[in-house]
Amino acid sequence: IIIYIKMSLIELLKGYNKLKPEPNILILGLDNAGKTTLLNYLTHEDNKNTKPTPGVNAKSIQCGGIKLNVYDLGGQKAIREYWKYYYEKVDALIYVVDASDEGRIDECNDSFQSLLKDEKLDKVPVLAYGNKADLPNCLGPDEIIEKLKMNDITGRDWSLYACSALKGTGVKDGIKWILEKLSQ
Ligand code: GDP
C-alpha cells in the first residue's frame, strides 16, 4: 500500500505568525533532483502559473506570502551566472539531493560547495533534502552529510532530512525547520 501524504505550505504556515515579511526561499539542486516535484507538492499545483526565466531553467511562484524560486544547477555553470536573473535577498535555501543517484553525488557536492562559498548566500540557512528516499538503495542521511561535508559548515544553520517529494514523506519536517528559521 502506498500512502501519499497530503500537505501544503499554506497549511503549515498557520502555526507561524511571527514569520518575517515576504520571505524568499531558493530551491536549488542538480537537474532531475526533484525540485519541481517538491514545488508542486508544496503548492498543490501543476504550476501552470510559474514564470520561466529566459536563458536558465528556473521557476518562481508565490505561496502563502512566501516566494519560492527554483533553479537547476549543474554542468559547468557557476551559481554566480544565475544571479543576473536574481536581485532579491535570499532568506533560506533548500538544496535538493537525488539520494538515489550515487553516480552524481560528487557533482552534487561540487555545486553545493560553490553555493556555500557564494557571498550572496552568506549566513543563509540551508535545508538539504535527501530526496527520492522511497527508492531502494538510496544514500542515507549520514552518507549525504558526509558526501556534502555538512559537518564542516560554519557560520550558518543547516539541517538535512530524508524525504520523498513524490509521496510526501519527510517533506513537512524540513519545511517546519525552515519556517522556524524564518520566524523573527
Ligand atoms: P528537477 O529537475 O529537479 O525539477 O526534477 P523533477 O522534479 O522534474 O524530477 C525528476 C524526476 O524524478 C521525475 O521523473 C520525478 O517524478 C522523479 N522524482 C522526483 N522526486 C521523486 C521522489 O521523491 N521519488 C521518486 N521515486 N521519484 C522522484
PDB file of C-alpha atoms and ligand atoms in Angstrom:
ATOM      1  CA  ILE A   1       0.000   0.000   0.000  1.00  0.00           C
ATOM      2  CA  ILE A   2       1.398   3.383  -0.944  1.00  0.00           C
ATOM      3  CA  ILE A   3       0.317   6.256   1.245  1.00  0.00           C
ATOM      4  CA  TYR A   4       0.611   9.724  -0.215  1.00  0.00           C
ATOM      5  CA  ILE A   5       0.809  12.362   2.463  1.00  0.00           C
ATOM      6  CA  LYS A   6      -1.087  15.495   1.592  1.00  0.00           C
ATOM      7  CA  MET A   7       0.091  18.807   2.924  1.00  0.00           C
ATOM      8  CA  SER A   8       0.683  22.244   1.618  1.00  0.00           C
ATOM      9  CA  LEU A   9       2.857  25.131   2.599  1.00  0.00           C
ATOM     10  CA  ILE A  10      -0.265  27.195   3.295  1.00  0.00           C
ATOM     11  CA  GLU A  11      -1.465  24.675   5.880  1.00  0.00           C
ATOM     12  CA  LEU A  12       1.921  24.540   7.570  1.00  0.00           C
ATOM     13  CA  LEU A  13       2.136  28.315   7.689  1.00  0.00           C
ATOM     14  CA  LYS A  14      -0.875  28.505  10.010  1.00  0.00           C
ATOM     15  CA  GLY A  15       1.282  27.755  13.040  1.00  0.00           C
ATOM     16  CA  TYR A  16       3.736  30.567  12.280  1.00  0.00           C
ATOM     17  CA  ASN A  17       2.571  34.101  12.929  1.00  0.00           C
ATOM     18  CA  LYS A  18       5.981  35.630  13.552  1.00  0.00           C
ATOM     19  CA  LEU A  19       7.291  34.951  10.085  1.00  0.00           C
ATOM     20  CA  LYS A  20       9.386  37.705   8.580  1.00  0.00           C
ATOM     21  CA  PRO A  21       7.550  39.586   5.823  1.00  0.00           C
ATOM     22  CA  GLU A  22       7.705  38.262   2.248  1.00  0.00           C
ATOM     23  CA  PRO A  23      10.433  35.711   2.707  1.00  0.00           C
ATOM     24  CA  ASN A  24      12.348  34.426  -0.301  1.00  0.00           C
ATOM     25  CA  ILE A  25      13.290  30.782  -0.480  1.00  0.00           C
ATOM     26  CA  LEU A  26      15.621  29.452  -3.151  1.00  0.00           C
ATOM     27  CA  ILE A  27      15.218  25.805  -4.133  1.00  0.00           C
ATOM     28  CA  LEU A  28      18.394  24.596  -5.830  1.00  0.00           C
ATOM     29  CA  GLY A  29      19.901  21.320  -6.915  1.00  0.00           C
ATOM     30  CA  LEU A  30      21.078  19.441  -9.975  1.00  0.00           C
ATOM     31  CA  ASP A  31      18.618  18.810 -12.777  1.00  0.00           C
ATOM     32  CA  ASN A  32      16.430  15.764 -12.073  1.00  0.00           C
ATOM     33  CA  ALA A  33      16.906  16.056  -8.285  1.00  0.00           C
ATOM     34  CA  GLY A  34      13.164  16.545  -7.748  1.00  0.00           C
ATOM     35  CA  LYS A  35      12.873  20.322  -7.291  1.00  0.00           C
ATOM     36  CA  THR A  36       9.794  20.699  -9.488  1.00  0.00           C
ATOM     37  CA  THR A  37       8.135  17.726  -7.808  1.00  0.00           C
ATOM     38  CA  LEU A  38       8.816  19.359  -4.444  1.00  0.00           C
ATOM     39  CA  LEU A  39       7.438  22.688  -5.631  1.00  0.00           C
ATOM     40  CA  ASN A  40       4.285  21.028  -6.951  1.00  0.00           C
ATOM     41  CA  TYR A  41       3.855  19.132  -3.719  1.00  0.00           C
ATOM     42  CA  LEU A  42       4.220  22.226  -1.549  1.00  0.00           C
ATOM     43  CA  THR A  43       1.850  24.292  -3.639  1.00  0.00           C
ATOM     44  CA  HIS A  44      -0.641  21.555  -4.624  1.00  0.00           C
ATOM     45  CA  GLU A  45      -0.394  22.674  -8.193  1.00  0.00           C
ATOM     46  CA  ASP A  46       0.926  21.781 -11.570  1.00  0.00           C
ATOM     47  CA  ASN A  47       2.492  25.222 -11.525  1.00  0.00           C
ATOM     48  CA  LYS A  48       0.955  26.392 -14.749  1.00  0.00           C
ATOM     49  CA  ASN A  49       1.291  29.923 -13.415  1.00  0.00           C
ATOM     50  CA  THR A  50       5.014  29.675 -12.785  1.00  0.00           C
ATOM     51  CA  LYS A  51       7.140  32.199 -14.576  1.00  0.00           C
ATOM     52  CA  PRO A  52      10.011  30.719 -16.543  1.00  0.00           C
ATOM     53  CA  THR A  53      13.194  32.785 -16.596  1.00  0.00           C
ATOM     54  CA  PRO A  54      14.683  33.167 -20.057  1.00  0.00           C
ATOM     55  CA  GLY A  55      18.064  31.560 -20.510  1.00  0.00           C
ATOM     56  CA  VAL A  56      18.017  29.420 -17.383  1.00  0.00           C
ATOM     57  CA  ASN A  57      15.895  26.547 -16.163  1.00  0.00           C
ATOM     58  CA  ALA A  58      14.135  28.455 -13.410  1.00  0.00           C
ATOM     59  CA  LYS A  59      10.643  28.853 -11.953  1.00  0.00           C
ATOM     60  CA  SER A  60       9.152  31.255  -9.485  1.00  0.00           C
ATOM     61  CA  ILE A  61       5.888  31.011  -7.548  1.00  0.00           C
ATOM     62  CA  GLN A  62       4.210  32.811  -4.635  1.00  0.00           C
ATOM     63  CA  CYS A  63       2.581  30.670  -1.971  1.00  0.00           C
ATOM     64  CA  GLY A  64       1.061  31.985   1.244  1.00  0.00           C
ATOM     65  CA  GLY A  65       3.191  35.138   1.061  1.00  0.00           C
ATOM     66  CA  ILE A  66       6.371  33.147   0.559  1.00  0.00           C
ATOM     67  CA  LYS A  67       8.230  33.384  -2.700  1.00  0.00           C
ATOM     68  CA  LEU A  68       9.673  30.095  -3.890  1.00  0.00           C
ATOM     69  CA  ASN A  69      12.333  30.298  -6.595  1.00  0.00           C
ATOM     70  CA  VAL A  70      13.614  27.166  -8.266  1.00  0.00           C
ATOM     71  CA  TYR A  71      16.851  26.893 -10.245  1.00  0.00           C
ATOM     72  CA  ASP A  72      18.630  23.958 -11.872  1.00  0.00           C
ATOM     73  CA  LEU A  73      22.328  23.794 -11.099  1.00  0.00           C
ATOM     74  CA  GLY A  74      24.946  21.604 -12.665  1.00  0.00           C
ATOM     75  CA  GLY A  75      27.159  21.363 -15.676  1.00  0.00           C
ATOM     76  CA  GLN A  76      29.960  23.885 -15.766  1.00  0.00           C
ATOM     77  CA  LYS A  77      27.841  26.838 -14.728  1.00  0.00           C
ATOM     78  CA  ALA A  78      28.804  28.626 -11.558  1.00  0.00           C
ATOM     79  CA  ILE A  79      25.983  29.863  -9.363  1.00  0.00           C
ATOM     80  CA  ARG A  80      27.041  33.464  -9.968  1.00  0.00           C
ATOM     81  CA  GLU A  81      25.858  33.157 -13.568  1.00  0.00           C
ATOM     82  CA  TYR A  82      22.332  32.864 -12.224  1.00  0.00           C
ATOM     83  CA  TRP A  83      22.480  35.954 -10.085  1.00  0.00           C
ATOM     84  CA  LYS A  84      22.000  38.279 -13.034  1.00  0.00           C
ATOM     85  CA  TYR A  85      18.426  36.972 -13.048  1.00  0.00           C
ATOM     86  CA  TYR A  86      18.013  37.267  -9.341  1.00  0.00           C
ATOM     87  CA  TYR A  87      18.026  40.513  -7.377  1.00  0.00           C
ATOM     88  CA  GLU A  88      16.246  39.694  -4.167  1.00  0.00           C
ATOM     89  CA  LYS A  89      17.743  38.861  -0.828  1.00  0.00           C
ATOM     90  CA  VAL A  90      17.641  35.137  -0.105  1.00  0.00           C
ATOM     91  CA  ASP A  91      16.244  34.200   3.314  1.00  0.00           C
ATOM     92  CA  ALA A  92      16.602  30.437   3.134  1.00  0.00           C
ATOM     93  CA  LEU A  93      17.996  27.844   0.781  1.00  0.00           C
ATOM     94  CA  ILE A  94      16.616  24.388   0.087  1.00  0.00           C
ATOM     95  CA  TYR A  95      19.170  22.129  -1.576  1.00  0.00           C
ATOM     96  CA  VAL A  96      17.587  19.062  -3.158  1.00  0.00           C
ATOM     97  CA  VAL A  97      19.813  15.983  -3.483  1.00  0.00           C
ATOM     98  CA  ASP A  98      18.807  12.927  -5.512  1.00  0.00           C
ATOM     99  CA  ALA A  99      19.705  10.322  -2.882  1.00  0.00           C
ATOM    100  CA  SER A 100      19.122   7.531  -5.406  1.00  0.00           C
ATOM    101  CA  ASP A 101      21.818   8.810  -7.775  1.00  0.00           C
ATOM    102  CA  GLU A 102      25.154   7.964  -6.200  1.00  0.00           C
ATOM    103  CA  GLY A 103      26.799   8.427  -9.605  1.00  0.00           C
ATOM    104  CA  ARG A 104      26.192  12.175  -9.467  1.00  0.00           C
ATOM    105  CA  ILE A 105      26.869  12.742  -5.795  1.00  0.00           C
ATOM    106  CA  ASP A 106      30.302  14.284  -6.477  1.00  0.00           C
ATOM    107  CA  GLU A 107      28.813  16.719  -8.989  1.00  0.00           C
ATOM    108  CA  CYS A 108      26.084  17.411  -6.450  1.00  0.00           C
ATOM    109  CA  ASN A 109      28.704  18.129  -3.805  1.00  0.00           C
ATOM    110  CA  ASP A 110      30.665  20.424  -6.152  1.00  0.00           C
ATOM    111  CA  SER A 111      27.642  22.606  -6.772  1.00  0.00           C
ATOM    112  CA  PHE A 112      26.806  22.569  -3.052  1.00  0.00           C
ATOM    113  CA  GLN A 113      30.315  23.731  -2.119  1.00  0.00           C
ATOM    114  CA  SER A 114      30.152  26.586  -4.622  1.00  0.00           C
ATOM    115  CA  LEU A 115      26.828  27.665  -3.110  1.00  0.00           C
ATOM    116  CA  LEU A 116      28.323  27.722   0.356  1.00  0.00           C
ATOM    117  CA  LYS A 117      31.119  29.972  -0.917  1.00  0.00           C
ATOM    118  CA  ASP A 118      28.788  32.406  -2.640  1.00  0.00           C
ATOM    119  CA  GLU A 119      28.743  35.721  -0.827  1.00  0.00           C
ATOM    120  CA  LYS A 120      25.100  36.349  -1.747  1.00  0.00           C
ATOM    121  CA  LEU A 121      24.221  33.269   0.260  1.00  0.00           C
ATOM    122  CA  ASP A 122      26.435  34.147   3.207  1.00  0.00           C
ATOM    123  CA  LYS A 123      24.839  33.069   6.536  1.00  0.00           C
ATOM    124  CA  VAL A 124      21.658  31.936   4.750  1.00  0.00           C
ATOM    125  CA  PRO A 125      20.252  28.832   6.482  1.00  0.00           C
ATOM    126  CA  VAL A 126      20.409  25.674   4.361  1.00  0.00           C
ATOM    127  CA  LEU A 127      17.965  22.828   4.402  1.00  0.00           C
ATOM    128  CA  ALA A 128      19.159  19.819   2.411  1.00  0.00           C
ATOM    129  CA  TYR A 129      16.689  17.153   1.340  1.00  0.00           C
ATOM    130  CA  GLY A 130      17.899  13.634   0.619  1.00  0.00           C
ATOM    131  CA  ASN A 131      15.113  13.184  -1.910  1.00  0.00           C
ATOM    132  CA  LYS A 132      13.709  10.001  -3.522  1.00  0.00           C
ATOM    133  CA  ALA A 133      14.084   8.174  -0.219  1.00  0.00           C
ATOM    134  CA  ASP A 134      11.220   5.951  -1.389  1.00  0.00           C
ATOM    135  CA  LEU A 135      13.574   4.262  -3.867  1.00  0.00           C
ATOM    136  CA  PRO A 136      15.715   1.261  -2.880  1.00  0.00           C
ATOM    137  CA  ASN A 137      19.476   1.576  -2.261  1.00  0.00           C
ATOM    138  CA  CYS A 138      19.380   5.284  -1.581  1.00  0.00           C
ATOM    139  CA  LEU A 139      22.132   7.152   0.180  1.00  0.00           C
ATOM    140  CA  GLY A 140      21.052   7.591   3.775  1.00  0.00           C
ATOM    141  CA  PRO A 141      21.144  10.909   5.666  1.00  0.00           C
ATOM    142  CA  ASP A 142      24.520  10.134   7.274  1.00  0.00           C
ATOM    143  CA  GLU A 143      26.062   9.324   3.898  1.00  0.00           C
ATOM    144  CA  ILE A 144      24.757  12.545   2.356  1.00  0.00           C
ATOM    145  CA  ILE A 145      26.022  14.584   5.315  1.00  0.00           C
ATOM    146  CA  GLU A 146      29.423  13.014   4.747  1.00  0.00           C
ATOM    147  CA  LYS A 147      29.454  13.392   0.946  1.00  0.00           C
ATOM    148  CA  LEU A 148      28.383  17.034   1.180  1.00  0.00           C
ATOM    149  CA  LYS A 149      30.811  17.681   4.064  1.00  0.00           C
ATOM    150  CA  MET A 150      27.984  19.210   6.028  1.00  0.00           C
ATOM    151  CA  ASN A 151      29.722  18.801   9.362  1.00  0.00           C
ATOM    152  CA  ASP A 152      32.331  21.318   8.142  1.00  0.00           C
ATOM    153  CA  ILE A 153      29.720  24.036   7.581  1.00  0.00           C
ATOM    154  CA  THR A 154      30.322  27.113   9.708  1.00  0.00           C
ATOM    155  CA  GLY A 155      28.561  30.459  10.057  1.00  0.00           C
ATOM    156  CA  ARG A 156      25.086  29.281   9.126  1.00  0.00           C
ATOM    157  CA  ASP A 157      22.404  26.890  10.338  1.00  0.00           C
ATOM    158  CA  TRP A 158      21.900  23.720   8.343  1.00  0.00           C
ATOM    159  CA  SER A 159      19.827  20.593   8.528  1.00  0.00           C
ATOM    160  CA  LEU A 160      19.217  17.516   6.433  1.00  0.00           C
ATOM    161  CA  TYR A 161      16.054  15.485   6.057  1.00  0.00           C
ATOM    162  CA  ALA A 162      15.406  12.374   4.004  1.00  0.00           C
ATOM    163  CA  CYS A 163      12.232  12.825   2.004  1.00  0.00           C
ATOM    164  CA  SER A 164      10.160  11.748  -0.943  1.00  0.00           C
ATOM    165  CA  ALA A 165       8.813  14.748  -2.810  1.00  0.00           C
ATOM    166  CA  LEU A 166       6.785  12.278  -4.860  1.00  0.00           C
ATOM    167  CA  LYS A 167       4.998  10.674  -1.913  1.00  0.00           C
ATOM    168  CA  GLY A 168       5.299  13.473   0.575  1.00  0.00           C
ATOM    169  CA  THR A 169       7.135  11.633   3.317  1.00  0.00           C
ATOM    170  CA  GLY A 170       9.612  13.732   5.289  1.00  0.00           C
ATOM    171  CA  VAL A 171       8.914  16.994   3.454  1.00  0.00           C
ATOM    172  CA  LYS A 172       6.964  18.532   6.316  1.00  0.00           C
ATOM    173  CA  ASP A 173       9.744  18.177   8.903  1.00  0.00           C
ATOM    174  CA  GLY A 174      12.151  20.058   6.662  1.00  0.00           C
ATOM    175  CA  ILE A 175       9.675  22.844   5.955  1.00  0.00           C
ATOM    176  CA  LYS A 176       8.973  23.234   9.665  1.00  0.00           C
ATOM    177  CA  TRP A 177      12.704  23.651  10.237  1.00  0.00           C
ATOM    178  CA  ILE A 178      12.832  26.379   7.575  1.00  0.00           C
ATOM    179  CA  LEU A 179       9.777  28.175   8.977  1.00  0.00           C
ATOM    180  CA  GLU A 180      11.449  28.270  12.400  1.00  0.00           C
ATOM    181  CA  LYS A 181      14.467  29.919  10.774  1.00  0.00           C
ATOM    182  CA  LEU A 182      12.215  32.434   9.025  1.00  0.00           C
ATOM    183  CA  SER A 183      10.479  33.350  12.266  1.00  0.00           C
ATOM    184  CA  GLN A 184      11.603  36.516  13.969  1.00  0.00           C
TER     185      GLN A 184
HETATM  186  P1  GDP B   1      14.020  18.765 -11.211  1.00  0.00           P
HETATM  187  O1  GDP B   1      14.783  18.715 -12.500  1.00  0.00           O
HETATM  188  O2  GDP B   1      14.943  18.897 -10.040  1.00  0.00           O
HETATM  189  O3  GDP B   1      12.928  19.791 -11.200  1.00  0.00           O
HETATM  190  O4  GDP B   1      13.375  17.304 -11.036  1.00  0.00           O
HETATM  191  P2  GDP B   1      11.850  16.837 -11.224  1.00  0.00           P
HETATM  192  O5  GDP B   1      11.001  17.343 -10.119  1.00  0.00           O
HETATM  193  O6  GDP B   1      11.440  17.162 -12.622  1.00  0.00           O
HETATM  194  O7  GDP B   1      12.009  15.272 -11.032  1.00  0.00           O
HETATM  195  C1  GDP B   1      12.844  14.487 -11.873  1.00  0.00           C
HETATM  196  C2  GDP B   1      12.340  13.064 -11.897  1.00  0.00           C
HETATM  197  O8  GDP B   1      12.471  12.466 -10.612  1.00  0.00           O
HETATM  198  C3  GDP B   1      10.862  12.953 -12.266  1.00  0.00           C
HETATM  199  O9  GDP B   1      10.687  11.789 -13.042  1.00  0.00           O
HETATM  200  C4  GDP B   1      10.174  12.803 -10.911  1.00  0.00           C
HETATM  201  O10 GDP B   1       8.953  12.090 -10.980  1.00  0.00           O
HETATM  202  C5  GDP B   1      11.206  11.994 -10.152  1.00  0.00           C
HETATM  203  N1  GDP B   1      11.109  12.242  -8.704  1.00  0.00           N
HETATM  204  C6  GDP B   1      11.121  13.441  -8.070  1.00  0.00           C
HETATM  205  N2  GDP B   1      11.004  13.268  -6.744  1.00  0.00           N
HETATM  206  C7  GDP B   1      10.938  11.932  -6.523  1.00  0.00           C
HETATM  207  C8  GDP B   1      10.806  11.115  -5.339  1.00  0.00           C
HETATM  208  O11 GDP B   1      10.734  11.574  -4.202  1.00  0.00           O
HETATM  209  N3  GDP B   1      10.763   9.761  -5.547  1.00  0.00           N
HETATM  210  C9  GDP B   1      10.840   9.197  -6.764  1.00  0.00           C
HETATM  211  N4  GDP B   1      10.788   7.858  -6.836  1.00  0.00           N
HETATM  212  N5  GDP B   1      10.948   9.925  -7.899  1.00  0.00           N
HETATM  213  C10 GDP B   1      11.006  11.279  -7.783  1.00  0.00           C
END
